[in-house]
Short mmCIF file of C-alpha atoms and ligand atoms in Angstrom, two decimals:
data_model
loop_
_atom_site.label_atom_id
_atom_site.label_comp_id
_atom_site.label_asym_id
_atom_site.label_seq_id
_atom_site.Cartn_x
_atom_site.Cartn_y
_atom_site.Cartn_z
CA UNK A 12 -122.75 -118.32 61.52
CA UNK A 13 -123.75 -117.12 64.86
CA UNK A 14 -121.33 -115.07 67.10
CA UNK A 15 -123.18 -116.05 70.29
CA UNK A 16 -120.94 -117.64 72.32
CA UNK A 17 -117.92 -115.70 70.91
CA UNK A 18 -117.24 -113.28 72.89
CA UNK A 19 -116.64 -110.07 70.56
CA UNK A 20 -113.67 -107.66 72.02
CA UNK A 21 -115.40 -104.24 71.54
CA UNK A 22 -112.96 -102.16 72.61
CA UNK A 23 -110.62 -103.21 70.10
CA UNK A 24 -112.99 -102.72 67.38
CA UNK A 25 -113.66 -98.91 68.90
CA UNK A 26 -109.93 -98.38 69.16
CA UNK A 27 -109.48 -99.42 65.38
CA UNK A 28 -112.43 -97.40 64.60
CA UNK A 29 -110.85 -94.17 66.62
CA UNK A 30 -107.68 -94.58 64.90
CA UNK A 31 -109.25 -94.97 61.60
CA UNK A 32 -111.29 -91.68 61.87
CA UNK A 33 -107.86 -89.98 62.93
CA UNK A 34 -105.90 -91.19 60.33
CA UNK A 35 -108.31 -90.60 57.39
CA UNK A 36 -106.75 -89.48 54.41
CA UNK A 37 -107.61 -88.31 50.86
CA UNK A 38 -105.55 -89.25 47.71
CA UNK A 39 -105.42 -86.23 46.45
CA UNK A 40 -105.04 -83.66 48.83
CA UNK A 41 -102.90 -85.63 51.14
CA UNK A 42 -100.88 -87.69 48.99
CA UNK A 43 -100.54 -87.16 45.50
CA UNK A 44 -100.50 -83.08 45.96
CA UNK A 45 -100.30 -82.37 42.48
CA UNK A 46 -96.61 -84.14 42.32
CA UNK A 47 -94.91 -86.59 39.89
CA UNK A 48 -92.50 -89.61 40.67
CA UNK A 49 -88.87 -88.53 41.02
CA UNK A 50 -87.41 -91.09 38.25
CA UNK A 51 -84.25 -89.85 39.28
CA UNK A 52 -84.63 -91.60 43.07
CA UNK A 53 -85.45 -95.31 43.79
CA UNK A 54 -88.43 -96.47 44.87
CA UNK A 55 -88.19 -99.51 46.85
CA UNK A 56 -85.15 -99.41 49.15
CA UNK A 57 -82.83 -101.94 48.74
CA UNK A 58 -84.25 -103.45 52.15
CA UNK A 59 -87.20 -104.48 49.84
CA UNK A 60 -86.45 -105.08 46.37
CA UNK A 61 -82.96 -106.99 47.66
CA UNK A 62 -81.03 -104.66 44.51
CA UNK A 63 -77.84 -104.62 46.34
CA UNK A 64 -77.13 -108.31 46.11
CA UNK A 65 -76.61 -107.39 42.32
CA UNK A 66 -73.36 -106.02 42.74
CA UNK A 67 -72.31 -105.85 38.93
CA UNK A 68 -75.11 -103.94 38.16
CA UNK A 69 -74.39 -99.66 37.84
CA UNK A 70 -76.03 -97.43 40.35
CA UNK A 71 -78.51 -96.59 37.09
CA UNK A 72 -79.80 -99.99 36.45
CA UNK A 73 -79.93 -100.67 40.31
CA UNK A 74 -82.41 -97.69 40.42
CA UNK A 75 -84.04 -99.13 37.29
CA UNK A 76 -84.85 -102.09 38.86
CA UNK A 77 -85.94 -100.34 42.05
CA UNK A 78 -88.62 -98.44 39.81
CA UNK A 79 -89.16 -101.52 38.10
CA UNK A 80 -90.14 -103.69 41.06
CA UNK A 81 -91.78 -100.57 43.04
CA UNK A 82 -94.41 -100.61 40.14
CA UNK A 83 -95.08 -104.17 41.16
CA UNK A 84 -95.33 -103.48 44.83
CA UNK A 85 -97.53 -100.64 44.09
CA UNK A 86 -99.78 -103.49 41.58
CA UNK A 87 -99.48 -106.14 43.97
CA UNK A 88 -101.60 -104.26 46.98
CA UNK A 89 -104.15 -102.72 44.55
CA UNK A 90 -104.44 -106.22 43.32
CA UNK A 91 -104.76 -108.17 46.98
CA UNK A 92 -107.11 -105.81 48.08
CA UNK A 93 -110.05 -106.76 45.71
CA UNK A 94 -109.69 -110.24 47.44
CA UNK A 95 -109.31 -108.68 50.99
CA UNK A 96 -112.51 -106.14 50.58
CA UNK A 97 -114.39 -109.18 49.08
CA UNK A 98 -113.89 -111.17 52.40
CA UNK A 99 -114.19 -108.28 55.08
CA UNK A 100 -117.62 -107.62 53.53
CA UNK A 101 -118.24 -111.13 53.91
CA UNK A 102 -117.18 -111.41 57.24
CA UNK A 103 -119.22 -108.49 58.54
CA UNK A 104 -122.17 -110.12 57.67
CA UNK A 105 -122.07 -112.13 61.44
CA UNK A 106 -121.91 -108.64 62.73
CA UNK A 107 -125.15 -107.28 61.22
CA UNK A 108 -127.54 -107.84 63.72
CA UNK A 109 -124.69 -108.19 66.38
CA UNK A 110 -122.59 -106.17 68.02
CA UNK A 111 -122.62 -102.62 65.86
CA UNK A 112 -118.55 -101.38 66.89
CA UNK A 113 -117.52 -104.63 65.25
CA UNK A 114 -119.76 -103.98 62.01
CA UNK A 115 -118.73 -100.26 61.87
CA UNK A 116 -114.55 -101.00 62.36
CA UNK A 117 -114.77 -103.70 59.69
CA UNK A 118 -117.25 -101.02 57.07
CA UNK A 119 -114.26 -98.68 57.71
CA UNK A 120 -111.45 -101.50 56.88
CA UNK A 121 -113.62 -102.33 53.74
CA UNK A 122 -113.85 -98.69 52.61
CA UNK A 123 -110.48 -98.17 53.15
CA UNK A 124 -108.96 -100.90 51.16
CA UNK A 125 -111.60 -99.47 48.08
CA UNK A 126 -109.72 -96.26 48.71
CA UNK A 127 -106.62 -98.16 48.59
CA UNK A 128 -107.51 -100.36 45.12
CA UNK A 129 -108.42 -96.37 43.53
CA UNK A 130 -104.85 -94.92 44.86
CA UNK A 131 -102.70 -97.77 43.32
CA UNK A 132 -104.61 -97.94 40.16
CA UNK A 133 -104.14 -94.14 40.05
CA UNK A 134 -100.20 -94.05 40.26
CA UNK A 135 -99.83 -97.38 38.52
CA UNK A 136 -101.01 -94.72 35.27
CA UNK A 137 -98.81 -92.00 36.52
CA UNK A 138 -95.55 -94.62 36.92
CA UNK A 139 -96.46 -95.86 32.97
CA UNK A 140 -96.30 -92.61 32.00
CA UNK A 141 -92.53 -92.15 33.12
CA UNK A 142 -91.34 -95.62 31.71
CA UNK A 143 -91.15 -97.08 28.69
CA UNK A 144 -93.69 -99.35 27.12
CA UNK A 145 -93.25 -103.27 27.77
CA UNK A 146 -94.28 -103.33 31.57
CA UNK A 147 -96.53 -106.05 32.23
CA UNK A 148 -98.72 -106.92 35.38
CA UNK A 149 -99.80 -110.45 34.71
CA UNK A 150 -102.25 -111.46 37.11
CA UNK A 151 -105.87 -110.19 37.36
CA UNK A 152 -107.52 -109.14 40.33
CA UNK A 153 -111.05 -110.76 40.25
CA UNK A 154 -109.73 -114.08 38.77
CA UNK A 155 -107.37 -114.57 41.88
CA UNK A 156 -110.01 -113.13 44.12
CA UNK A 157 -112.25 -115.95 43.04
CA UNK A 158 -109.85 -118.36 43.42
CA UNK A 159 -108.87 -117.44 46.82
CA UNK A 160 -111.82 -116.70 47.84
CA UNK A 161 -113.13 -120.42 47.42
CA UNK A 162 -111.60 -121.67 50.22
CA UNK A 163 -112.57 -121.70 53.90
CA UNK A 164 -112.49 -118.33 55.54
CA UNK A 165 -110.17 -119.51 58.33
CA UNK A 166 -107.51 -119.90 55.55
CA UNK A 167 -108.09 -116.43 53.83
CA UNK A 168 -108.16 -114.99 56.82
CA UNK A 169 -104.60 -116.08 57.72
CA UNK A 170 -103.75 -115.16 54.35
CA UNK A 171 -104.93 -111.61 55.03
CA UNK A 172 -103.20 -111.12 58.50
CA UNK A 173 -99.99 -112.35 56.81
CA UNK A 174 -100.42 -109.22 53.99
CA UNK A 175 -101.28 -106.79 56.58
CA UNK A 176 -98.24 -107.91 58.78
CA UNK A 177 -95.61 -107.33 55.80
CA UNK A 178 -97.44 -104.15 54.66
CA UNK A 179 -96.14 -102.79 58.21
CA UNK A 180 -93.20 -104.30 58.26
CA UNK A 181 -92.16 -102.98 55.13
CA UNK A 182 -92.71 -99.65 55.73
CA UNK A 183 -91.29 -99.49 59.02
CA UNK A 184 -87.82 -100.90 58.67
CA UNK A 185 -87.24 -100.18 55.09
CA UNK A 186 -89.33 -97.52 53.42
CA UNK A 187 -89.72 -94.98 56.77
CA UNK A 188 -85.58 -94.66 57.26
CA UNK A 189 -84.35 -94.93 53.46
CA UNK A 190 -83.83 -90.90 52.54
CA UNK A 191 -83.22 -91.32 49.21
CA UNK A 192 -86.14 -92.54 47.67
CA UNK A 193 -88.91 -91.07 45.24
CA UNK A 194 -90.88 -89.06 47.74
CA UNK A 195 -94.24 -89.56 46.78
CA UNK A 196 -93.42 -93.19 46.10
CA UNK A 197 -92.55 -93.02 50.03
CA UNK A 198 -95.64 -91.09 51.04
CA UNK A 199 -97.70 -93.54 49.18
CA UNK A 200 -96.43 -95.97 51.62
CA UNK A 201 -96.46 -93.53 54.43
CA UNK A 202 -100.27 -93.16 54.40
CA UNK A 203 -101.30 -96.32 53.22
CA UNK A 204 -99.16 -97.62 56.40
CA UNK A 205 -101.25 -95.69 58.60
CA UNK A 206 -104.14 -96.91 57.51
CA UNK A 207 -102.89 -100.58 57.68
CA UNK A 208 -102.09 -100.50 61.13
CA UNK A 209 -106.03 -101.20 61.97
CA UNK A 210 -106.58 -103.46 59.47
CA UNK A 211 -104.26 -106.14 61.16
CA UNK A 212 -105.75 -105.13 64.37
CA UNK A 213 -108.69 -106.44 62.84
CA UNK A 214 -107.45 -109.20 61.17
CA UNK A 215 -106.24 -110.92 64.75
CA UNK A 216 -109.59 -109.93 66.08
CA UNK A 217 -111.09 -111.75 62.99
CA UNK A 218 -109.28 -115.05 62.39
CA UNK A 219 -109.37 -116.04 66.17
CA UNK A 220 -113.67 -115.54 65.79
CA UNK A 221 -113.90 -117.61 62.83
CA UNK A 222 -111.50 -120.24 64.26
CA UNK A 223 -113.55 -120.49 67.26
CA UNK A 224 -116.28 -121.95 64.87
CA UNK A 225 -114.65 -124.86 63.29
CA UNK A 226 -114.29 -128.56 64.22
CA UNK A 227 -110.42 -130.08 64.39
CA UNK A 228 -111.38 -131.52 60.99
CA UNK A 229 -112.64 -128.40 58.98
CA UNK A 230 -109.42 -126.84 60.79
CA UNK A 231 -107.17 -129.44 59.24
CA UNK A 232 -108.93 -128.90 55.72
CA UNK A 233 -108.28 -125.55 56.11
CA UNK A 234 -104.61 -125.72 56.97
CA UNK A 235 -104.16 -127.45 53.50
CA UNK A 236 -106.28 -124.97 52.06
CA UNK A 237 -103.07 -122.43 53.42
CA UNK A 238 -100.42 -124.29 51.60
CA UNK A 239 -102.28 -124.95 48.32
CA UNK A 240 -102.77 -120.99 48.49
CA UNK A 241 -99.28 -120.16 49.81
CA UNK A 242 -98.53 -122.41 46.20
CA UNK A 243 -100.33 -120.15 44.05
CA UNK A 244 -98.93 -117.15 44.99
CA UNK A 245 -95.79 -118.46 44.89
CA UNK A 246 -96.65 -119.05 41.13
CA UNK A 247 -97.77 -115.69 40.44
CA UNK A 248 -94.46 -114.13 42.14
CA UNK A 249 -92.30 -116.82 39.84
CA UNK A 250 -94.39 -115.39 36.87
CA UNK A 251 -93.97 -111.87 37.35
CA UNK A 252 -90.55 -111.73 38.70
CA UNK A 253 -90.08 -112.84 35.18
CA UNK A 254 -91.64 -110.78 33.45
CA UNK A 255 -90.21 -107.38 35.68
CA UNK A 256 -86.59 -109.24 35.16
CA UNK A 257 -87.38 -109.21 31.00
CA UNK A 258 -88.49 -106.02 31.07
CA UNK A 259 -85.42 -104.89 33.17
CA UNK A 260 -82.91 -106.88 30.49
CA UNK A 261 -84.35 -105.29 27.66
CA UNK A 262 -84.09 -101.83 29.43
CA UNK A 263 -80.70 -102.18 29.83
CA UNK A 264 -78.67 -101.02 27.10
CA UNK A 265 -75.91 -103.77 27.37
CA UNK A 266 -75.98 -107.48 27.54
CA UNK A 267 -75.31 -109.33 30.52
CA UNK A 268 -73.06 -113.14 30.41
CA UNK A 269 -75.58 -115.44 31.26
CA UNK A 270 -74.42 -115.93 34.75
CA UNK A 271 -75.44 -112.55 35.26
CA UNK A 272 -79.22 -113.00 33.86
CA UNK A 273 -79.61 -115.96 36.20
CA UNK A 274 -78.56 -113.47 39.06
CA UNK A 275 -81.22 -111.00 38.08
CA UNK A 276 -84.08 -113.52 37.78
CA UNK A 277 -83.05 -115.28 41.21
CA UNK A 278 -83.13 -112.20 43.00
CA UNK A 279 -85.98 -110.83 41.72
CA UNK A 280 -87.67 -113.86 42.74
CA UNK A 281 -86.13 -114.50 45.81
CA UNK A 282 -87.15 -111.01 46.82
CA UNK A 283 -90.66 -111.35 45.41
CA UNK A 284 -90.77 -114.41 47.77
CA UNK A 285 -89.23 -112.70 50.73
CA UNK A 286 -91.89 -109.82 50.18
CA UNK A 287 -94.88 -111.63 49.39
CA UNK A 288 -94.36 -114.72 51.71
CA UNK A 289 -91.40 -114.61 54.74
CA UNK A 290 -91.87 -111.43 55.66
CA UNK A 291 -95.41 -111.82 56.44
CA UNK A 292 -95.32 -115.14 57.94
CA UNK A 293 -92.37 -114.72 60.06
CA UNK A 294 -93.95 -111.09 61.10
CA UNK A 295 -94.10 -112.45 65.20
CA UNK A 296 -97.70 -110.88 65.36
CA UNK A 297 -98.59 -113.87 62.97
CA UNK A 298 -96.55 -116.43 64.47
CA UNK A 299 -98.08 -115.63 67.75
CA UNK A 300 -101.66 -116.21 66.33
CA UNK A 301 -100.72 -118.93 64.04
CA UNK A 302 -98.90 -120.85 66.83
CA UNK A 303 -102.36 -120.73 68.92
CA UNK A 304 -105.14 -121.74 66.46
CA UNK A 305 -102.47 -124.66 64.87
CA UNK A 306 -100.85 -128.11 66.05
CA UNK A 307 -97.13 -128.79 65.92
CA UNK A 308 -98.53 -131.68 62.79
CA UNK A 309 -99.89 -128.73 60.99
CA UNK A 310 -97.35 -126.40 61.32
CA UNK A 311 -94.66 -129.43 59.91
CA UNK A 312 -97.09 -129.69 56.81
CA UNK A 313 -96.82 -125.21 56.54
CA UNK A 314 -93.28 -125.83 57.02
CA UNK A 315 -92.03 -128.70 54.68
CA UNK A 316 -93.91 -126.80 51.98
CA UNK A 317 -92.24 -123.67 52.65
CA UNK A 318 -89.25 -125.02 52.74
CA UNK A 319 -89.48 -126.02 49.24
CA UNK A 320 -89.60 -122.37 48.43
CA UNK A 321 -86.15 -121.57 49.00
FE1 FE2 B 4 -104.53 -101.35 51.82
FE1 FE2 B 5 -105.35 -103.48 54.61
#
């Protein structure tokens, strides 16, 4: 519990909180502006949602499947960020009577991912509107959340870093230099990128403190804790890459050979994995961390089950 003999890195906490204050934005006047989604434009670049691998598909259902799993990715963050607001709360309670920069960077983080969980629940409405019925986002927010959140802290906390990684990632090599895309669907990611960048800040500042608390033992625990969650998600992307690929076949107003099906569902999940999972673990900002706070044993264990995701 106590932070005493941690030493707390304040002007990293006052650099995320000047950054936050200058990046501030508001849904509606900044984003959202009063504009629609371009249905006629993709929304996740092919960087992303791995489309182009599906080269018998028309240009039409490629973009369909674009919108399609850009109304995930939209669903997904508003639905990791109950789980991620839950824990920063939780972890700023060993900054209360501490050090106040610290308490104030992580109230802003919190706040911000609120913001966040109202913006995606707002265009997930506006994206139903402009397709048809039969969409389904399957898992719920405050059941995972309680799931996740009843492991150790050092293994959400990984978790989180790993989300906040890919959210960057994302958005820098794929979203940022793709020109033809939806443009609000790209100035979604455009501003909830900026305020990301902080929030890993955080996260590295975070994990390391809470590490610095455990035994070898409660680290161990909390290693498998990683995989059995890295497992979970892994069944929530197999579930809904179904369900988007279903939704996408009955969309489409021809049948596909069977071959053909399996190709959609494997890519969908594949990318759904890549998203989700590689990205953010591969990201070297995590492996950096991750290779300090683990041993080579524990990083075998991360790796063989990994592995079995490919
Ligand atoms: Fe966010
Ligand atoms: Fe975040």
């Amino acid at each position: 519990m106590s932070t005493t003999n941690y030493h707390i890195d304040q002007e990293r906490y006052a650099k995320c909180i000047e950054v936050s204050k200058r990046v501030r934005w508001d849904i509606d006047a900044d984003i959202i502006r009063g504009r629609e989604f371009d249905f006629s434009q993709k929304f996740l670049p092919d960087g992303i949602s791995k489309v182009d691998q599906l080269d018998f598909l028309s240009s039409d259902e490629k973009r369909l499947l674009s919108q399609i799993q850009g109304r995930t990715y939209a669903n997904m963050f508003g639905f990791v960020e109950r789980f991620i607001t839950a824990k920063v709360l939780e972890t700023t309670r060993d900054h209360w009577l501490g050090d106040q920069t610290a308490l104030e960077a992580l109230i802003r983080f919190s706040d911000e991912e609120l913001k966040h969980q109202e913006l995606f629940r707002r265009i997930e409405k506006m994206m139903a509107d402009g397709m048809p019925e039969g969409y389904h986002f399957l898992p719920d927010p405050d059941a995972v959340a309680t799931a996740v959140l009843q492991n150790s802290t050092w293994a959400v906390l990984a978790l989180i870093l790993e989300i906040e990684l890919f959210t960057q990632e994302h958005y820098k090599h794929s979203i940022e230099p793709e020109e033809n895309l939806s443009e609000l669907f790209k100035d979604i990611f455009l501003f909830h990128w900026k305020e990301e960048t902080t929030h890993a800040m955080m996260d590295e500042l975070e994990w390391p403190r809470e590490d610095s608390k455990l035994s070898a033992e409660e680290r161990d625990r909390a290693v498998d804790e990683l995989i059995a969650i890295v497992g979970d998600v892994d069944s929530i992307l197999q579930n809904q890459s179904a369900a988007d690929a279903d939704y996408f076949l009955k969309l489409c107003n021809h049948s596909f050979a069977d071959s053909e099906v399996r190709g959609i569902k494997d890519v969908v999940l594949k990318g759904y994995r890549w998203q989700y999972i590689f990205s953010g673990v591969e990201h070297p900002r995590f492996q950096k961390l991750y290779q300090e706070l683990t041993t080579e044993d524990q990083r075998q264990r991360v790796g063989a089950a990994l592995a079995t995701l490919n």
